Coordinates of C-alpha atoms and ligand atoms in Angstrom, one line a residue:
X1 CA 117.0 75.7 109.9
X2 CA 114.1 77.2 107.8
X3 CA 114.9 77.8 104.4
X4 CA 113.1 80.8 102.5
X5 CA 111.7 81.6 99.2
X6 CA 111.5 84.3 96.7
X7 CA 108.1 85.4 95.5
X8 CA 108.2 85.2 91.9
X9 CA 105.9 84.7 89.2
X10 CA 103.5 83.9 91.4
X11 CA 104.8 81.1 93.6
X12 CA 107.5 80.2 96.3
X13 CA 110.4 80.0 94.3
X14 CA 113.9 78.9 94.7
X15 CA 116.7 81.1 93.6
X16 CA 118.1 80.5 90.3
X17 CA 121.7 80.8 91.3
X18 CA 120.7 78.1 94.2
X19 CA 122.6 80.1 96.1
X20 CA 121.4 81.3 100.0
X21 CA 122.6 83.5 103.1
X22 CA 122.3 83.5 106.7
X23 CA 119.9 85.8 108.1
X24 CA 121.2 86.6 112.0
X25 CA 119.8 87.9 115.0
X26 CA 122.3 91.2 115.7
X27 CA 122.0 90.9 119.0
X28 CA 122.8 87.3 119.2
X29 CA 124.6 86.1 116.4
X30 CA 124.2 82.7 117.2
X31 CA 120.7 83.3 116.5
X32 CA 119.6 82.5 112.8
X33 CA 116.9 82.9 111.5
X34 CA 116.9 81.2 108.3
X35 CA 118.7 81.3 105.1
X36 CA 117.3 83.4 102.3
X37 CA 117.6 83.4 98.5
X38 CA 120.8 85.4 97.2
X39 CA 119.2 85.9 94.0
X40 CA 120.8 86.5 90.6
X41 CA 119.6 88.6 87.7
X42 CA 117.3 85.7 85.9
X43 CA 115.2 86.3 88.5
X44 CA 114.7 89.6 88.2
X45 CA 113.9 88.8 84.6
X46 CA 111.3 86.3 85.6
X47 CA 109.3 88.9 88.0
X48 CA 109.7 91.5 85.8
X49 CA 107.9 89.3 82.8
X50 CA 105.4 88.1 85.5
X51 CA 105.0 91.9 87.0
X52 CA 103.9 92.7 83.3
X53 CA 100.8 90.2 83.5
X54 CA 100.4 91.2 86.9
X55 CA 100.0 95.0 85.9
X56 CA 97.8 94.0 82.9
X57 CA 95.2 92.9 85.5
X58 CA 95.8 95.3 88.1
X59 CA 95.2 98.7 86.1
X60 CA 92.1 97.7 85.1
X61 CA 90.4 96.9 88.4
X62 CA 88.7 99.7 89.5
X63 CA 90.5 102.3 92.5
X64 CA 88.3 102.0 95.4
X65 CA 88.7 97.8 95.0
X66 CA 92.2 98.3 95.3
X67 CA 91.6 100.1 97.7
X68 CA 89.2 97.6 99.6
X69 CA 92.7 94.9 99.5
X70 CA 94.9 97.8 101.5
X71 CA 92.3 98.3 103.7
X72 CA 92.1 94.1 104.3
X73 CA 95.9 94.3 104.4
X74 CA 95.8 96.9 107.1
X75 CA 93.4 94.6 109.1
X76 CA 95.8 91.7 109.1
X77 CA 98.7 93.4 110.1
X78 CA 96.6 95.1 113.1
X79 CA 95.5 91.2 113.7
X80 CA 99.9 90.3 113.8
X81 CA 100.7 93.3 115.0
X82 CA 102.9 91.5 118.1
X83 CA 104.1 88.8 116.1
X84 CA 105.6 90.7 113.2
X85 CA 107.0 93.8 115.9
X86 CA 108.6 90.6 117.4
X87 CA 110.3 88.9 114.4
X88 CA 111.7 92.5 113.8
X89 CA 113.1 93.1 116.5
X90 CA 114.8 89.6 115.7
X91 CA 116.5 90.4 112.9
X92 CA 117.4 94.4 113.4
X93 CA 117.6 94.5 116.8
X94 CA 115.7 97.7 118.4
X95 CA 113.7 97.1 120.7
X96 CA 109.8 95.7 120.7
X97 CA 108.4 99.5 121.5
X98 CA 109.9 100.7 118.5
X99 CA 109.2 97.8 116.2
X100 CA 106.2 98.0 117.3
X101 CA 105.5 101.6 116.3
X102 CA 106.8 100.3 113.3
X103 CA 104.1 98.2 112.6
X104 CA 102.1 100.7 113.6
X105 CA 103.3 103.3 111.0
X106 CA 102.4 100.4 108.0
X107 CA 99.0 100.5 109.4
X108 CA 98.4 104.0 109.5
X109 CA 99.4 104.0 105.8
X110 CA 97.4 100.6 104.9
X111 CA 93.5 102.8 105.6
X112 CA 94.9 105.8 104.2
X113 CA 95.6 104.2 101.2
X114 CA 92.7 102.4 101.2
X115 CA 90.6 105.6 101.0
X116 CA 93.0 106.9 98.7
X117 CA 91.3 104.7 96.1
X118 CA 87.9 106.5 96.9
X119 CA 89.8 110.3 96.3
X120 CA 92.7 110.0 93.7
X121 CA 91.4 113.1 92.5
X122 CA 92.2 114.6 89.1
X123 CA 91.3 118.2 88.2
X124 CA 87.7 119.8 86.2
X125 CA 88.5 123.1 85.2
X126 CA 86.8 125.3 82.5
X127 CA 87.9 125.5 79.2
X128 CA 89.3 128.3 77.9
X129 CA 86.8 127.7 74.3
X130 CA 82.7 127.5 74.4
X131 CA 81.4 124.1 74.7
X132 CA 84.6 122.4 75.9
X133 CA 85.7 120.2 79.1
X134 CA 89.2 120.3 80.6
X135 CA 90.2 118.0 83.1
X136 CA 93.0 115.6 84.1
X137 CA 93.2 112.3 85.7
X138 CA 95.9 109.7 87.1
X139 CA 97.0 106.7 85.3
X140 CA 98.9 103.9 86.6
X141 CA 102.7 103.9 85.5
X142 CA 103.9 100.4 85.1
X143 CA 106.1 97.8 87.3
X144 CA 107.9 100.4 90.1
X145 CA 111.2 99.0 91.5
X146 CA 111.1 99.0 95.7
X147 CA 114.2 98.9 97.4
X148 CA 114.1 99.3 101.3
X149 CA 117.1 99.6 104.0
X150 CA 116.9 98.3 107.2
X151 CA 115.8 100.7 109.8
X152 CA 111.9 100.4 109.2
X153 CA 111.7 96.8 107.9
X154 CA 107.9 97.6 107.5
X155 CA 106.9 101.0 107.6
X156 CA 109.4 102.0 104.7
X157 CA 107.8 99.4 102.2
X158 CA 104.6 100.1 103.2
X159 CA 105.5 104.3 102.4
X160 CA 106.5 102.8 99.0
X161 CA 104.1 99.8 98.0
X162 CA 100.5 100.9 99.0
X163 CA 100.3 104.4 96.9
X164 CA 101.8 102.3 94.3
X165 CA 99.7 99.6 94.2
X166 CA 96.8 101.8 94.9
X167 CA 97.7 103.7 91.6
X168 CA 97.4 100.3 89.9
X169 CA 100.7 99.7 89.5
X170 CA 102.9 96.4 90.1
X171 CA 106.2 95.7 92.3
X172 CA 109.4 94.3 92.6
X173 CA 110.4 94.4 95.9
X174 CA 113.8 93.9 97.4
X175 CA 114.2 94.4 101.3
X176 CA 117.4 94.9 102.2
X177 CA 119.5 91.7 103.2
X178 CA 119.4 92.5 106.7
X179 CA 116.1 92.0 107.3
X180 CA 114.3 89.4 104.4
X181 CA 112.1 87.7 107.2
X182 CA 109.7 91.1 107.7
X183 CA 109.6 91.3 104.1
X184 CA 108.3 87.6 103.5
X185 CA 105.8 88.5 106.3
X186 CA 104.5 91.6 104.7
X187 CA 104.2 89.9 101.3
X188 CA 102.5 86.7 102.7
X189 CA 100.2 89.7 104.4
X190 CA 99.7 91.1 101.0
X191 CA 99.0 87.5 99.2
X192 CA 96.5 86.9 102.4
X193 CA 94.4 90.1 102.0
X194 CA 93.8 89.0 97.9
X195 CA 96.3 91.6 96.5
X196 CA 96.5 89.3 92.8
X197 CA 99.8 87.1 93.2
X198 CA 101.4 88.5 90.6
X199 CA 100.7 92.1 91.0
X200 CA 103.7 91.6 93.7
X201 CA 107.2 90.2 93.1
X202 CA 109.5 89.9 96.1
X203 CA 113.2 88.5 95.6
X204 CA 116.0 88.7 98.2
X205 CA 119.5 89.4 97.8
X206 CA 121.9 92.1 98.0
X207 CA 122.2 95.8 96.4
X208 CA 125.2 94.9 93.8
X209 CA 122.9 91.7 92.6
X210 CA 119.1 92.3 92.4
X211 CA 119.2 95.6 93.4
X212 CA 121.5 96.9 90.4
X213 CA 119.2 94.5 88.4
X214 CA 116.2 96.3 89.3
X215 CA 117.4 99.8 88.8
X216 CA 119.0 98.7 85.1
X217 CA 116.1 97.2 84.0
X218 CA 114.3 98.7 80.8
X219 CA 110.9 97.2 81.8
X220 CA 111.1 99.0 85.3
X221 CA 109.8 102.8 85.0
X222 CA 110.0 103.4 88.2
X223 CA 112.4 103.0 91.0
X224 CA 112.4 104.2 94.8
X225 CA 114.9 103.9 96.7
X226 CA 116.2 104.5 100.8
X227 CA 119.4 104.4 101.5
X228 CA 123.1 106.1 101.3
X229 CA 123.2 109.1 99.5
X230 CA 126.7 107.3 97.7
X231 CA 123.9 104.3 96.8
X232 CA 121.8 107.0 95.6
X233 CA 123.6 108.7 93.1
X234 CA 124.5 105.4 91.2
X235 CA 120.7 104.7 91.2
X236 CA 120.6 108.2 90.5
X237 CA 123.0 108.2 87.1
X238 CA 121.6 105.0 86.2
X239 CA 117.8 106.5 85.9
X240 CA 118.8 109.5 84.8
X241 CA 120.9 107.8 81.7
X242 CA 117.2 105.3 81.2
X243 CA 114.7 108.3 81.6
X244 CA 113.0 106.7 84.9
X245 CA 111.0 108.2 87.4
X246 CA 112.7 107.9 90.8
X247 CA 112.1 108.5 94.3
X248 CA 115.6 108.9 96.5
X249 CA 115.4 109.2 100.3
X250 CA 118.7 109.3 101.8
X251 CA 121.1 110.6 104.7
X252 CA 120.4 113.2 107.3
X253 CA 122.8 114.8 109.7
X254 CA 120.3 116.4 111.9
X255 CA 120.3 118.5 115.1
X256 CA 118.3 119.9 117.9
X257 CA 118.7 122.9 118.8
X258 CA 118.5 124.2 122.5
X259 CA 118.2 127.8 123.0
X260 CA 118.3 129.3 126.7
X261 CA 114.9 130.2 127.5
X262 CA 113.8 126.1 126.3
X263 CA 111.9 123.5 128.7
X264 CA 115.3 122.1 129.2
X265 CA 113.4 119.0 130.7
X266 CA 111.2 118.7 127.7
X267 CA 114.0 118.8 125.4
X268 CA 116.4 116.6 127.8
X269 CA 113.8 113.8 126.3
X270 CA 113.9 114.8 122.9
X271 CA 117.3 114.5 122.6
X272 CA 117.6 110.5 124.7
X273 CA 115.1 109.6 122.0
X274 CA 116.7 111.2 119.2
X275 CA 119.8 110.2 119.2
X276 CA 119.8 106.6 120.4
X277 CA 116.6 105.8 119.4
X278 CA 117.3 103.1 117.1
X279 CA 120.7 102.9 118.0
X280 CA 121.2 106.3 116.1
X281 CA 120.1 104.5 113.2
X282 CA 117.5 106.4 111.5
X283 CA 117.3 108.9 108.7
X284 CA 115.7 111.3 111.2
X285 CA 118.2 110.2 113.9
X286 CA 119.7 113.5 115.5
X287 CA 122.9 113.5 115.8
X288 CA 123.7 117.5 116.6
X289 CA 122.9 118.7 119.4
X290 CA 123.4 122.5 119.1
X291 CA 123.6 124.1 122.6
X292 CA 122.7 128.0 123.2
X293 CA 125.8 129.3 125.9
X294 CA 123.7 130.0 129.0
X295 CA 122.3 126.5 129.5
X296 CA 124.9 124.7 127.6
X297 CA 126.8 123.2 130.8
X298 CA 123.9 122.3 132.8
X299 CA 122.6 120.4 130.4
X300 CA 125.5 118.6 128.4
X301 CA 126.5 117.3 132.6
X302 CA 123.3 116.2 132.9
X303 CA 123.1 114.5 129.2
X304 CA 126.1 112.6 130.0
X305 CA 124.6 111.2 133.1
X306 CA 121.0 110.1 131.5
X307 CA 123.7 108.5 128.3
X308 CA 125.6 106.2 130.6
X309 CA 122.4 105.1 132.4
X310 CA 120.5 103.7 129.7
X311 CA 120.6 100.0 129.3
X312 CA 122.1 98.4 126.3
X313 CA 120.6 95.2 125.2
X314 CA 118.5 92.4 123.5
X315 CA 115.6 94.5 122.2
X316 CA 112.8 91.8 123.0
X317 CA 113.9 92.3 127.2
X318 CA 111.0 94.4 128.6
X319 CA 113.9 97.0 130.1
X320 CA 116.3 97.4 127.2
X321 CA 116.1 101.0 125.9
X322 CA 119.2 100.4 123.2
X323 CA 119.6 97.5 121.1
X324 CA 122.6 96.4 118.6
X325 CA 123.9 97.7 115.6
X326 CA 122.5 96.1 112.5
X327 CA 126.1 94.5 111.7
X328 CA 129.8 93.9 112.2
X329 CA 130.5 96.5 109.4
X330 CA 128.4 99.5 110.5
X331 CA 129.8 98.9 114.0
X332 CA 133.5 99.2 112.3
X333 CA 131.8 102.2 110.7
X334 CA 130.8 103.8 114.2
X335 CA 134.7 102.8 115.6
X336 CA 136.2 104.8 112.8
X337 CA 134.3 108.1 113.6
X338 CA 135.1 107.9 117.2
X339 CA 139.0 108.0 116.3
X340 CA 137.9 110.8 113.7
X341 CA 136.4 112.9 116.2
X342 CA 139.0 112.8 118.9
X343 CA 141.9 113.0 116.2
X344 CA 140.0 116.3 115.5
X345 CA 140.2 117.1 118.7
X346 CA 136.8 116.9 120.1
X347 CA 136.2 115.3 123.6
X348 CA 134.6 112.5 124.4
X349 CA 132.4 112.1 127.2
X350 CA 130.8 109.1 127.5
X351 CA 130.4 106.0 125.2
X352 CA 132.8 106.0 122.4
X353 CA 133.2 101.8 122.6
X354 CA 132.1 98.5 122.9
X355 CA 130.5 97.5 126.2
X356 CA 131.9 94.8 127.8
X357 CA 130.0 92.2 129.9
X358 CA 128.9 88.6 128.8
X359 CA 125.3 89.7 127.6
X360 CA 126.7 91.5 124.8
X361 CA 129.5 88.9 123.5
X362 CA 127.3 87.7 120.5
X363 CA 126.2 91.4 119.6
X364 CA 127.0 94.3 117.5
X365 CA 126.5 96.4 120.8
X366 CA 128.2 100.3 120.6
X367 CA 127.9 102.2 124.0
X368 CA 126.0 105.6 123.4
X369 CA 128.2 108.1 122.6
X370 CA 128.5 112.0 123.6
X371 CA 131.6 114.2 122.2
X372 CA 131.3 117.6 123.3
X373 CA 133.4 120.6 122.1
X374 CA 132.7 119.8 118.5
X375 CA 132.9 122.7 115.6
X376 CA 131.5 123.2 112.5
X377 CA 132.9 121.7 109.8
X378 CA 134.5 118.8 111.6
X379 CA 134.0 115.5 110.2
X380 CA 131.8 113.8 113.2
X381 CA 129.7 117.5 112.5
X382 CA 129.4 117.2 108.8
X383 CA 128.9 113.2 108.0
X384 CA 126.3 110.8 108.4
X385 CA 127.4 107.8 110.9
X386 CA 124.4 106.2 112.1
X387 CA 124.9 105.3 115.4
X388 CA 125.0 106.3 118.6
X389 CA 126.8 109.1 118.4
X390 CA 125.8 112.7 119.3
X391 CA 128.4 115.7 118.4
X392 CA 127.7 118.6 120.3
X393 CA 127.9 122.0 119.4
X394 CA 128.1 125.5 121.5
X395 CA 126.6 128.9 120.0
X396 CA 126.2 132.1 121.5
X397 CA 122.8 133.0 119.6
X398 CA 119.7 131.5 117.5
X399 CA 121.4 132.9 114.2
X400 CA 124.4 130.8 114.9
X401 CA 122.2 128.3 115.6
X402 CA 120.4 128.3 112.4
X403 CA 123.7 128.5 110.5
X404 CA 125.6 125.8 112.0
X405 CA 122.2 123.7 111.3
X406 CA 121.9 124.8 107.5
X407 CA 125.6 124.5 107.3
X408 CA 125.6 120.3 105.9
X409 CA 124.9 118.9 102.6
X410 CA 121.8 117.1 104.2
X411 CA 118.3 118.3 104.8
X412 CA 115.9 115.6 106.1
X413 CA 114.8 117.3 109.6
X414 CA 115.5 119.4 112.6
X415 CA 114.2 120.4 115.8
X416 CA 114.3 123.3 117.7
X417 CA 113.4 124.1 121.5
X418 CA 112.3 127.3 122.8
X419 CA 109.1 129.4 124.3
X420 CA 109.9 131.9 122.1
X421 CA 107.4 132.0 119.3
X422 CA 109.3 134.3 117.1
X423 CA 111.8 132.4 116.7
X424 CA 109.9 129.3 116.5
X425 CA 108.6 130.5 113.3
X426 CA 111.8 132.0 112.0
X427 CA 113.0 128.1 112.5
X428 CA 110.0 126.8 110.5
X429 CA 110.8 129.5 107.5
X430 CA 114.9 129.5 107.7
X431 CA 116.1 125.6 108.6
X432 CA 117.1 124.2 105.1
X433 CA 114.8 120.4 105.8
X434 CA 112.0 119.1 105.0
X435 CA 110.7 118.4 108.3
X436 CA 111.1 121.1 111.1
X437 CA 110.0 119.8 114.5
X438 CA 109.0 123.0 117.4
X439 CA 109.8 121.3 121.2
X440 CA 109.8 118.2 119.8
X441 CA 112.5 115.7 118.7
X442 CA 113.9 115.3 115.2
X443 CA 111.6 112.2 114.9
X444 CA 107.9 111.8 114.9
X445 CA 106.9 111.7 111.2
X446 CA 103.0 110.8 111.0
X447 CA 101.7 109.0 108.1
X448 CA 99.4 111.0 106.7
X449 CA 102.1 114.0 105.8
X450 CA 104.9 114.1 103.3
X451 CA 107.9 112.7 104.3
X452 CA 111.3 113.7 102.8
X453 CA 114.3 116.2 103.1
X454 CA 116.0 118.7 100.9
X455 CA 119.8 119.5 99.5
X456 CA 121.7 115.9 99.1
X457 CA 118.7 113.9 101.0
X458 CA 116.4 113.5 98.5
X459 CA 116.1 114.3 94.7
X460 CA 112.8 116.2 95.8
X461 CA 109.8 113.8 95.9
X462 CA 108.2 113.3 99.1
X463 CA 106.8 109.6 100.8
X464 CA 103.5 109.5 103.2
X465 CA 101.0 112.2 102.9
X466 CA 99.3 113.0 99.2
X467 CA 102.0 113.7 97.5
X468 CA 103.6 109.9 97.1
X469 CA 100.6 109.4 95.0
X470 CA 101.9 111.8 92.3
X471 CA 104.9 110.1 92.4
X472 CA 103.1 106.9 91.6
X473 CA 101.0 107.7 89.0
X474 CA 101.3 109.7 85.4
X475 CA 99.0 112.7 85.0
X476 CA 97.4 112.3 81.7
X477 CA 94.5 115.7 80.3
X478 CA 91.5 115.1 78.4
X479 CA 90.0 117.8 76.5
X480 CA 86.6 117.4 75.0
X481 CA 84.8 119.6 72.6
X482 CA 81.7 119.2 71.7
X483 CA 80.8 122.2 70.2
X484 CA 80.8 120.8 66.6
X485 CA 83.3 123.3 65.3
X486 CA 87.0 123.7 65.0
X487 CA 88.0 125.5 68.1
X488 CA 91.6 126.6 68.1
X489 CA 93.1 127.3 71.4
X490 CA 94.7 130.4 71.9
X491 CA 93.9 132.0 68.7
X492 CA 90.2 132.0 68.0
X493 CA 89.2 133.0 71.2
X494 CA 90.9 136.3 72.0
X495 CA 89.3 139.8 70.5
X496 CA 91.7 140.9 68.1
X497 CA 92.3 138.1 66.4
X498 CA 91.4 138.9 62.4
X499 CA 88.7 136.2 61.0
Ligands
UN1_501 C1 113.8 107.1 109.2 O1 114.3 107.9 110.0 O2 114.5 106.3 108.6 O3 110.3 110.0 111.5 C2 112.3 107.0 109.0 C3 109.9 109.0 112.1 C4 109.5 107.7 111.5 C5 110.1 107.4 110.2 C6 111.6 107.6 110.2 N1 108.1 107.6 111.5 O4 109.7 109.1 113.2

């Protein structure tokens, strides 16, 4: 069995702890991949005093050649695309169409952060005094702390490393422990394209380990972070406490909503995709369906039926349409709300259990799951599971709608379906998220837009788009006056003032 390294300080390192894990294949657990270091804190301490040398160079080398190594980067993951969707779907399990989209999504960001380093504009405006310039400019930050979940083994550390790398900044970068053989890749990637070595630290573990070591770190200015909202907020307290800057993207509890005059077809697709896309287990994953009265029936019968017929499986078979859960625990998770939701007295449709049958043995396979009846303010309604699982929820009109959407301490996105252009643009201004979708499901973020949700999502920074690169880099003025005189703002130049 192939053992890996961390990336630390420059070389292929051994963990000091000497201490590894097994990193399995969720849909056959027999399947290992390899074992990976389960770091300890000294080696956080050694990339963080290698990070500082790293970032010492880095600053100093001009934008748009940073920008030239992202755009190499992009070129070798388009080059790998299939090898790297491939060893994804390995170790988390969906299947090769997504991973692959995956891969896709860290292109995408790879050239526009690569022309990012052409733009990274700053602002000329006039001075308020004679014969003086006003302007501001960005200015890396220091060594930025990336910890990733799961779901988007590439795409999320790409959201997170290229605008901060191409703000001149250095990482530390922990993948999460389900899935350390896509982050080796992309850092070999990075190494490959001529990013300096130690401009990028990668070291495997878990979240109470490296992760907590990262975030507690004084050297580290800068930490973002997917995952739980309950992870969050100890990140959360523990930057607050140490003044960093920090990026949280967290849970979602998101629905679609169908109203009666909808394409019910059209959003009979959006909601398949949305809901057991990635086995449920997205951010974006929707896992309300809110139903309008007068097509309610139709449609949840018909749900039910297009549920039971999709095929669970290995993700790298060419017909499997739902792979595993990522683990024994977040299937135990997924258990727990089913007997939740009926003890509250929804009803279950379909799914709601492990499918039996020899092909799923070694798995974490969940059956997709339907209850119906659900209100507001029950548990299944209100809490983030991901999984398979789809709470559904009747209303009588679009206001109802709109308030059983708003009515969860989440915010990432929502989707609405209708013909109705009024309303469509009542959703856009009146659903409390960051992302409203109009006839399309609750997933679908492109790169090149922000990325992020309100409420107990996020703490109000975006990822993708622009706005990640203000996130990555400090905004420092220069004023320069050159009129050979003492100018004082605000005071000499207003009529009025005495001499
Ligand atoms: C996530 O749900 O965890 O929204 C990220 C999408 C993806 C990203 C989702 N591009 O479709």
């Amino acid at each position: 069995m192939k053992t890996f390294r961390n990336f630390i300080a420059g070389q292929w390192t051994a963990p000091s702890t000497g201490e590894y894990f097994d990193n399995v294949n969720p849909a056959d657990t027999s399947d290992v991949i390899g074992r990976f270091p389960l770091s300890g804190e000294a080696d956080v301490q050694r990339a963080v005093e290698s990070a500082a040398r790293g970032f010492e160079r880095w600053r100093h080398t001009p934008a748009p050649e940073r920008g030239d190594i992202l755009r190499r980067v992009g070129d070798l993951i388009v080059q790998r695309k299939e090898e790297i969707a491939d060893a994804m779907t390995r170790e988390m399990g969906k299947p090769l169409t997504e991973t692959r989209g995956d891969v896709q999504e860290g292109i995408d960001t790879a050239y526009y952060a690569a022309t990012e380093g052409r733009r990274l504009f700053g602002h000329t405006v006039p001075s308020e005094m004679r014969q003086k310039w006003a302007m501001s400019f960005r200015r890396p930050i220091g060594i930025c702390g990336i910890i990733t979940p799961f779901n988007f083994p590439l795409a999320i550390p790409t959201w997170k490393m290229f605008p901060a790398l191409l703000c001149g900044n250095a990482c530390i970068f922990k993948p999460a422990e389900d899935v350390p053989h896509t982050g080796t890749l992309f850092v070999e990637i990075l190494l490959d394209a001529g990013l300096p070595p130690e401009v990028i630290q990668l070291v495997h573990g878990i979240g109470e380990t490296v992760g907590k070591a990262i975030v507690e770190h004084p050297e580290i200015p800068v930490v973002s972070f997917t995952g739980s909202t309950e992870t969050g907020r100890i990140v959360g307290e523990t930057c607050g406490r140490m003044h960093k800057r920090l990026s949280l993207e967290m849970g979602g509890k998101n629905a679609q909503i169908v109203l009666d005059d909808a394409d019910v077809d059209l959003a009979m697709e959006g909601v398949l995709w949305g809901a057991f896309g990635t086995t449920g287990q997205r951010c974006t994953a929707t896992s309300r369906l809110i139903l309008q009265d007068g097509i309610h029936d139709d449609f949840l019968s018909q749900l039910v039926d297009r549920a039971r017929s999709l095929r669970l499986g290995d993700g790298r078979k060419k017909d499997t349409d739902v792979g595993p859960l990522i683990s024994e625990a977040a299937r135990e998770k997924v258990e727990r709300y089913i007997d939740l939701g009926q003890a509250d007295g929804a009803d279950l449709l379909c799914g709601g259990r492990r499918p039996e049958g020899r092909e799923y043995e070694k798995g974490h396979f969940f059956e997709p799951t339907i209850f119906a009846r659900v209100d507001a303010g029950m548990r299944i309604e209100q809490e983030e599971i991901f999984g398979p699982v789809l709470s559904v929820v009747r209303v009588r009109t679009p206001d109802e709608a709109f308030r059983i959407n708003n009515g969860v301490k989440y915010g990432l996105s929502s989707s609405i379906y209708t013909r109705d252009v009024t309303i469509a643009f009542r959703a856009l201004n009146e659903l409390d998220n960051g992302i409203t979708y109009v006839n399309a499901p609750t997933i679908g973020a492109e790169a090149h837009l922000p990325f992020g949700g309100v409420k107990q999502t996020g703490n109000g920074h975006r990822e993708g788009g622009w706005e990640v690169y203000e996130f990555y880099s400090e905004t420092k003025v220069g004023y320069l006056d050159f009129s050979g005189r003492l100018q004082r703002a605000q005071i000499d130049n207003y009529p009025g003032t005495p001499d």
